[in-house]
Short mmCIF file of C-alpha atoms and ligand atoms in Angstrom, two decimals:
data_model
loop_
_atom_site.label_atom_id
_atom_site.label_comp_id
_atom_site.label_asym_id
_atom_site.label_seq_id
_atom_site.Cartn_x
_atom_site.Cartn_y
_atom_site.Cartn_z
CA UNK A 279 -8.53 -16.14 10.76
CA UNK A 280 -6.24 -16.44 7.75
CA UNK A 281 -5.57 -13.36 5.61
CA UNK A 282 -6.92 -13.89 2.06
CA UNK A 283 -4.81 -13.52 -1.07
CA UNK A 284 -5.85 -11.19 -3.88
CA UNK A 285 -4.93 -12.32 -7.41
CA UNK A 286 -2.83 -9.91 -9.50
CA UNK A 287 -3.29 -9.64 -13.24
CA UNK A 288 0.21 -10.94 -13.99
CA UNK A 289 -0.72 -14.34 -12.48
CA UNK A 290 0.79 -13.87 -9.01
CA UNK A 291 -1.12 -13.05 -5.83
CA UNK A 292 -0.72 -10.77 -2.82
CA UNK A 293 -1.89 -11.05 0.80
CA UNK A 294 -4.73 -8.53 1.10
CA UNK A 295 -3.43 -7.24 4.44
CA UNK A 296 0.13 -6.28 5.22
CA UNK A 297 2.20 -4.13 7.56
CA UNK A 298 3.37 -0.73 6.28
CA UNK A 299 6.57 0.68 7.74
CA UNK A 300 6.63 4.33 6.59
CA UNK A 301 7.99 6.51 9.40
CA UNK A 302 8.87 3.49 11.50
CA UNK A 303 12.21 4.61 12.90
CA UNK A 304 15.44 2.82 12.12
CA UNK A 305 16.11 0.82 15.26
CA UNK A 306 12.42 0.05 15.59
CA UNK A 307 11.52 -1.42 12.20
CA UNK A 308 13.19 -4.80 12.72
CA UNK A 309 11.17 -5.40 15.89
CA UNK A 310 7.91 -4.18 14.34
CA UNK A 311 8.30 -6.48 11.32
CA UNK A 312 9.32 -9.37 13.57
CA UNK A 313 6.19 -8.85 15.66
CA UNK A 314 4.01 -8.51 12.56
CA UNK A 315 5.32 -11.82 11.18
CA UNK A 316 4.83 -13.46 14.61
CA UNK A 317 1.18 -12.45 14.82
CA UNK A 318 0.44 -13.67 11.28
CA UNK A 319 1.24 -10.90 8.78
CA UNK A 320 2.87 -12.18 5.59
CA UNK A 321 3.18 -8.92 3.60
CA UNK A 322 5.51 -5.97 4.30
CA UNK A 323 5.29 -2.63 2.49
CA UNK A 324 8.53 -0.65 2.54
CA UNK A 325 10.39 1.73 0.22
CA UNK A 326 13.90 2.91 -0.40
CA UNK A 327 12.75 6.30 0.99
CA UNK A 328 11.75 4.76 4.35
CA UNK A 329 15.36 3.98 5.22
CA UNK A 330 14.48 0.64 6.77
CA UNK A 331 14.88 -1.93 4.00
CA UNK A 332 17.87 -3.52 5.76
CA UNK A 333 15.84 -3.97 8.94
CA UNK A 334 12.89 -5.38 7.02
CA UNK A 335 15.23 -7.87 5.36
CA UNK A 336 16.76 -8.89 8.70
CA UNK A 337 13.34 -9.45 10.25
CA UNK A 338 12.24 -11.59 7.30
CA UNK A 339 15.43 -13.65 7.58
CA UNK A 340 15.13 -13.95 11.37
CA UNK A 341 11.52 -15.14 11.13
CA UNK A 342 12.69 -18.44 9.66
CA UNK A 343 9.67 -18.38 7.35
CA UNK A 344 10.23 -19.81 3.86
CA UNK A 345 10.96 -16.95 1.45
CA UNK A 346 7.88 -17.69 -0.67
CA UNK A 347 5.60 -17.30 2.36
CA UNK A 348 6.47 -13.62 2.93
CA UNK A 349 5.47 -10.98 0.41
CA UNK A 350 7.99 -8.11 0.28
CA UNK A 351 7.27 -4.88 -1.57
CA UNK A 352 9.66 -1.96 -2.02
CA UNK A 353 9.71 1.18 -4.17
CA UNK A 354 11.92 3.23 -6.47
CA UNK A 355 12.55 6.72 -5.05
CA UNK A 356 11.94 9.86 -7.12
CA UNK A 357 15.58 10.86 -7.61
CA UNK A 358 16.39 7.37 -8.94
CA UNK A 359 14.00 7.25 -11.89
CA UNK A 360 16.82 7.65 -14.42
CA UNK A 361 18.91 4.93 -12.69
CA UNK A 362 16.20 2.42 -11.82
CA UNK A 363 18.25 -0.72 -12.51
CA UNK A 364 21.02 0.37 -10.12
CA UNK A 365 18.61 1.63 -7.48
CA UNK A 366 16.74 -1.68 -7.60
CA UNK A 367 20.00 -3.62 -7.16
CA UNK A 368 20.81 -1.45 -4.13
CA UNK A 369 17.38 -2.15 -2.62
CA UNK A 370 17.89 -5.90 -3.09
CA UNK A 371 21.31 -5.58 -1.40
CA UNK A 372 19.86 -3.74 1.59
CA UNK A 373 17.02 -6.26 1.88
CA UNK A 374 19.54 -9.09 1.45
CA UNK A 375 17.13 -10.77 -0.96
CA UNK A 376 17.61 -11.99 -4.51
CA UNK A 377 14.02 -11.19 -5.43
CA UNK A 378 11.13 -8.99 -4.28
CA UNK A 379 7.48 -9.85 -4.73
CA UNK A 380 6.54 -6.39 -5.93
CA UNK A 381 8.49 -3.30 -7.04
CA UNK A 382 6.78 0.07 -7.52
CA UNK A 383 7.61 3.47 -8.98
CA UNK A 384 6.90 5.63 -5.89
CA UNK A 385 5.60 8.85 -7.54
CA UNK A 386 4.88 9.76 -11.20
CA UNK A 387 6.57 13.21 -11.22
CA UNK A 388 4.91 14.23 -14.50
CA UNK A 389 6.95 17.48 -14.50
CA UNK A 390 10.14 15.50 -15.26
CA UNK A 391 8.86 12.93 -17.75
CA UNK A 392 11.17 10.24 -16.36
CA UNK A 393 8.60 7.68 -15.24
CA UNK A 394 8.22 6.03 -18.65
CA UNK A 395 11.94 5.26 -18.79
CA UNK A 396 11.79 3.94 -15.25
CA UNK A 397 8.82 1.74 -16.21
CA UNK A 398 10.84 0.24 -19.09
CA UNK A 399 13.59 -0.58 -16.58
CA UNK A 400 11.04 -2.23 -14.24
CA UNK A 401 9.76 -4.32 -17.14
CA UNK A 402 13.31 -5.64 -17.65
CA UNK A 403 13.65 -6.30 -13.91
CA UNK A 404 10.41 -8.32 -13.99
CA UNK A 405 11.61 -10.26 -17.05
CA UNK A 406 14.80 -11.14 -15.16
CA UNK A 407 12.70 -12.70 -12.37
CA UNK A 408 14.05 -10.40 -9.66
CA UNK A 409 10.62 -8.79 -9.13
CA UNK A 410 7.65 -11.16 -9.32
CA UNK A 411 5.34 -8.25 -10.06
CA UNK A 412 5.80 -4.57 -10.91
CA UNK A 413 3.52 -1.61 -10.42
CA UNK A 414 3.24 2.06 -9.57
CA UNK A 415 2.20 4.38 -6.77
CA UNK A 416 0.39 7.72 -6.78
CA UNK A 417 -0.26 7.49 -10.53
CA UNK A 418 -3.19 9.43 -12.01
CA UNK A 419 -5.20 8.20 -15.00
CA UNK A 420 -3.04 10.11 -17.50
CA UNK A 421 0.18 8.70 -15.95
CA UNK A 422 -1.19 5.15 -16.16
CA UNK A 423 -2.46 5.64 -19.69
CA UNK A 424 0.97 6.76 -20.85
CA UNK A 425 2.70 3.62 -19.54
CA UNK A 426 0.05 1.36 -21.07
CA UNK A 427 0.07 3.15 -24.44
CA UNK A 428 3.86 3.25 -24.73
CA UNK A 429 4.78 -0.23 -23.44
CA UNK A 430 1.62 -2.35 -23.47
CA UNK A 431 2.57 -3.54 -19.98
CA UNK A 432 -0.15 -2.75 -17.45
CA UNK A 433 1.02 -2.12 -13.85
CA UNK A 434 -0.11 -4.92 -11.52
CA UNK A 435 -1.03 -2.40 -8.80
CA UNK A 436 -1.46 1.30 -8.20
CA UNK A 437 -0.77 2.25 -4.56
CA UNK A 438 -2.70 5.46 -3.83
CA UNK A 439 -3.90 7.54 -0.91
CA UNK A 440 -7.38 6.18 -0.28
CA UNK A 441 -9.68 6.32 2.76
CA UNK A 442 -13.28 7.29 3.53
CA UNK A 443 -12.48 11.02 3.23
CA UNK A 444 -10.68 10.59 -0.12
CA UNK A 445 -12.09 7.83 -2.33
CA UNK A 446 -10.71 8.63 -5.82
CA UNK A 447 -13.71 6.99 -7.52
CA UNK A 448 -12.80 7.85 -11.12
CA UNK A 449 -9.22 6.63 -10.73
CA UNK A 450 -10.39 3.47 -8.93
CA UNK A 451 -12.84 2.75 -11.77
CA UNK A 452 -10.09 3.22 -14.40
CA UNK A 453 -7.89 0.76 -12.49
CA UNK A 454 -10.73 -1.76 -12.22
CA UNK A 455 -11.34 -1.57 -15.97
CA UNK A 456 -7.65 -2.24 -16.66
CA UNK A 457 -7.15 -5.01 -14.08
CA UNK A 458 -4.87 -2.83 -11.91
CA UNK A 459 -5.24 -3.83 -8.24
CA UNK A 460 -5.71 -0.96 -5.80
CA UNK A 461 -3.47 -0.65 -2.76
CA UNK A 462 -4.85 1.95 -0.33
CA UNK A 463 -2.20 3.93 1.52
CA UNK A 464 -3.26 5.90 4.59
CA UNK A 465 -6.22 3.47 4.87
CA UNK A 466 -7.00 5.02 8.27
CA UNK A 467 -6.50 8.61 7.03
CA UNK A 468 -3.21 8.52 8.98
CA UNK A 469 -5.15 8.84 12.25
CA UNK A 470 -5.21 12.60 11.52
CA UNK A 471 -8.95 13.18 11.14
CA UNK A 472 -12.05 13.03 13.30
CA UNK A 473 -13.09 9.85 11.47
CA UNK A 474 -12.99 7.59 14.53
CA UNK A 475 -15.35 9.92 16.43
CA UNK A 476 -18.08 10.04 13.81
CA UNK A 477 -21.41 8.84 15.23
CA UNK A 478 -22.37 6.60 12.29
CA UNK A 479 -19.00 4.84 12.42
CA UNK A 480 -19.20 4.40 16.20
CA UNK A 481 -22.66 2.92 15.83
CA UNK A 482 -21.51 0.42 13.18
CA UNK A 483 -18.51 -0.51 15.34
CA UNK A 484 -20.77 -1.11 18.35
CA UNK A 485 -23.10 -3.28 16.28
CA UNK A 486 -20.22 -5.59 15.31
CA UNK A 487 -18.27 -5.45 18.57
CA UNK A 488 -15.30 -4.00 16.65
CA UNK A 489 -13.28 -0.77 16.85
CA UNK A 490 -13.88 2.12 14.42
CA UNK A 491 -10.44 1.40 12.88
CA UNK A 492 -11.44 -2.22 12.24
CA UNK A 493 -14.67 -1.09 10.56
CA UNK A 494 -12.79 1.29 8.24
CA UNK A 495 -10.27 -1.43 7.35
CA UNK A 496 -13.13 -3.87 6.74
CA UNK A 497 -14.75 -1.29 4.42
CA UNK A 498 -11.55 -1.39 2.33
CA UNK A 499 -11.36 -5.20 2.42
CA UNK A 500 -14.93 -5.62 1.15
CA UNK A 501 -14.04 -3.50 -1.89
CA UNK A 502 -11.17 -5.85 -2.72
CA UNK A 503 -8.44 -3.37 -1.83
CA UNK A 504 -5.02 -4.25 -0.49
CA UNK A 505 -4.14 -2.45 2.78
CA UNK A 506 -1.14 -2.18 5.11
CA UNK A 507 -2.13 0.07 8.02
CA UNK A 508 0.84 1.39 9.91
CA UNK A 509 1.34 0.79 13.60
CA UNK A 510 4.34 -0.02 15.77
CA UNK A 511 2.22 -1.50 18.59
CA UNK A 512 1.73 -5.26 18.93
CA UNK A 513 -1.87 -4.94 20.17
CA UNK A 514 -2.78 -2.74 17.21
CA UNK A 515 -1.08 -5.09 14.74
CA UNK A 516 -3.37 -7.80 16.12
CA UNK A 517 -6.43 -5.51 16.12
CA UNK A 518 -5.80 -4.36 12.53
CA UNK A 519 -5.61 -7.96 11.28
CA UNK A 520 -8.79 -9.07 13.02
CA UNK A 521 -11.03 -8.18 10.09
CA UNK A 522 -12.14 -11.45 8.58
CA UNK A 523 -14.91 -12.66 10.92
CA UNK A 524 -17.53 -9.97 10.28
CA UNK A 525 -19.20 -8.28 7.34
CA UNK A 526 -20.60 -4.79 6.80
CA UNK A 527 -24.04 -4.77 5.20
CA UNK A 528 -24.80 -2.53 2.20
CA UNK A 529 -26.27 0.25 4.35
CA UNK A 530 -23.18 0.24 6.58
CA UNK A 531 -20.92 0.36 3.51
CA UNK A 532 -23.01 3.26 2.16
CA UNK A 533 -22.75 5.18 5.46
CA UNK A 534 -18.94 5.11 5.15
CA UNK A 535 -19.06 5.86 1.40
CA UNK A 536 -20.91 9.04 2.37
CA UNK A 537 -17.83 10.36 4.21
CA UNK A 538 -16.20 11.27 0.87
CA UNK A 539 -14.91 14.85 1.24
CA UNK A 540 -11.98 15.08 -1.17
CA UNK A 541 -9.65 15.48 1.82
CA UNK A 542 -6.12 14.23 1.23
CA UNK A 543 -3.35 14.20 3.83
CA UNK A 544 -0.46 13.40 1.50
CA UNK A 545 0.96 15.54 -1.33
CA UNK A 546 -0.74 16.10 -4.68
CA UNK A 547 0.71 13.53 -7.13
CA UNK A 548 0.43 15.99 -10.03
CA UNK A 549 2.90 18.42 -8.46
CA UNK A 550 4.91 16.43 -5.89
CA UNK A 551 8.57 15.82 -6.69
CA UNK A 552 9.88 15.14 -3.17
CA UNK A 553 13.24 16.68 -4.03
P1 NAD B 257 -2.41 4.90 8.10
O1 NAD B 257 -3.73 5.31 7.57
O2 NAD B 257 -2.04 3.46 8.10
O3 NAD B 257 -2.35 5.51 9.55
C1 NAD B 257 -1.42 5.12 10.52
C2 NAD B 257 -1.81 5.80 11.84
O4 NAD B 257 -3.14 5.41 12.20
C3 NAD B 257 -0.94 5.34 13.00
O5 NAD B 257 0.21 6.15 13.09
C4 NAD B 257 -1.87 5.53 14.18
O6 NAD B 257 -1.86 6.87 14.58
C5 NAD B 257 -3.22 5.22 13.59
N1 NAD B 257 -3.67 3.83 13.85
C6 NAD B 257 -3.17 2.66 13.36
N2 NAD B 257 -3.88 1.61 13.80
C7 NAD B 257 -4.87 2.12 14.60
C8 NAD B 257 -5.92 1.53 15.34
N3 NAD B 257 -6.11 0.22 15.36
N4 NAD B 257 -6.73 2.36 16.03
C9 NAD B 257 -6.56 3.70 16.02
N5 NAD B 257 -5.58 4.31 15.33
C10 NAD B 257 -4.73 3.52 14.63
O7 NAD B 257 -1.31 5.81 7.34
P2 NAD B 257 0.10 5.59 6.66
O8 NAD B 257 1.10 5.08 7.61
O9 NAD B 257 0.40 6.85 5.95
O10 NAD B 257 -0.19 4.48 5.56
C11 NAD B 257 0.07 3.10 5.74
C12 NAD B 257 1.24 2.64 4.91
O11 NAD B 257 1.05 3.02 3.55
C13 NAD B 257 2.58 3.26 5.27
O12 NAD B 257 3.17 2.71 6.42
C14 NAD B 257 3.36 2.96 4.03
O13 NAD B 257 3.78 1.60 4.00
C15 NAD B 257 2.32 3.23 2.95
N6 NAD B 257 2.40 4.61 2.40
C16 NAD B 257 2.71 4.77 1.10
C17 NAD B 257 2.80 6.03 0.53
C18 NAD B 257 3.13 6.17 -0.92
O14 NAD B 257 3.36 7.28 -1.38
N7 NAD B 257 3.15 5.10 -1.68
C19 NAD B 257 2.61 7.17 1.31
C20 NAD B 257 2.29 7.00 2.66
C21 NAD B 257 2.18 5.72 3.18
#
């Protein structure tokens, strides 16, 4: 079944499901993205940090798909916040593209106070047409509020760690109020928890003839979130995209909501500098 598009507040739209390539090794990423595009994905989430932009770009070129049918997102790394325009140009070079669909500030790093300057640079990049949309990642309410107050330009998306064990309800509500789309990273809790063995989840999966991973991804989809679960395996790429022919009922959604535990697997955005 086709993957739906989610509208972004700046007038563009984004495929709700994509393929994320964090920790996909150089030498492997080109094949993974090629397979993803073959089996129907039209959205790739990469970052300068991931070291595989060149391979992503080659796979997009090799696919033969028209450029406007593939949504490419990349991100500004932490050490580049004071040289965002140059870092963006380098990303475009590695991707061998003249435009990306979305460009994000990867982490807020509130201890340095550089994100606002980077955001002004992204606004200029968007005005030049070389990024169709701009947004942020791992931003807390106070980080978002600062950008909005100082520039009046609201990020199109906030890409945050979000899964049944870590639901960030207050932040999600702030984003909803401001028209900021939510991208959930680690949508499957990075496969690092006991989530897929929980009895309620197994029961829901059985009832729909789906896997526990598909049920968790569907739980995100029904809340309007954008997801790009990571896998390097063709059969899992297919499994993770097979989400659009079933629906969780309110009690099944509530059973997964109840897994909230405040458990994050990534770093704390308030203190992480990644340097
Ligand atoms: P994820 O939740 O997508 O987990 C991936 C892991 O889940 C895989 O390694 C595998 O072990 C397991 N898995 C995948 N499909 C499965 C299936 N069908 N059944 C069972 N297990 C399955 O975690 P992630 O990779 O951290 O997040 C996804 C993407 O989000 C990344 O690739 C990257 O693009 C993005 N991301 C962004 C940030 C950020 O700071 N902005 C941080 C981390 C990840």
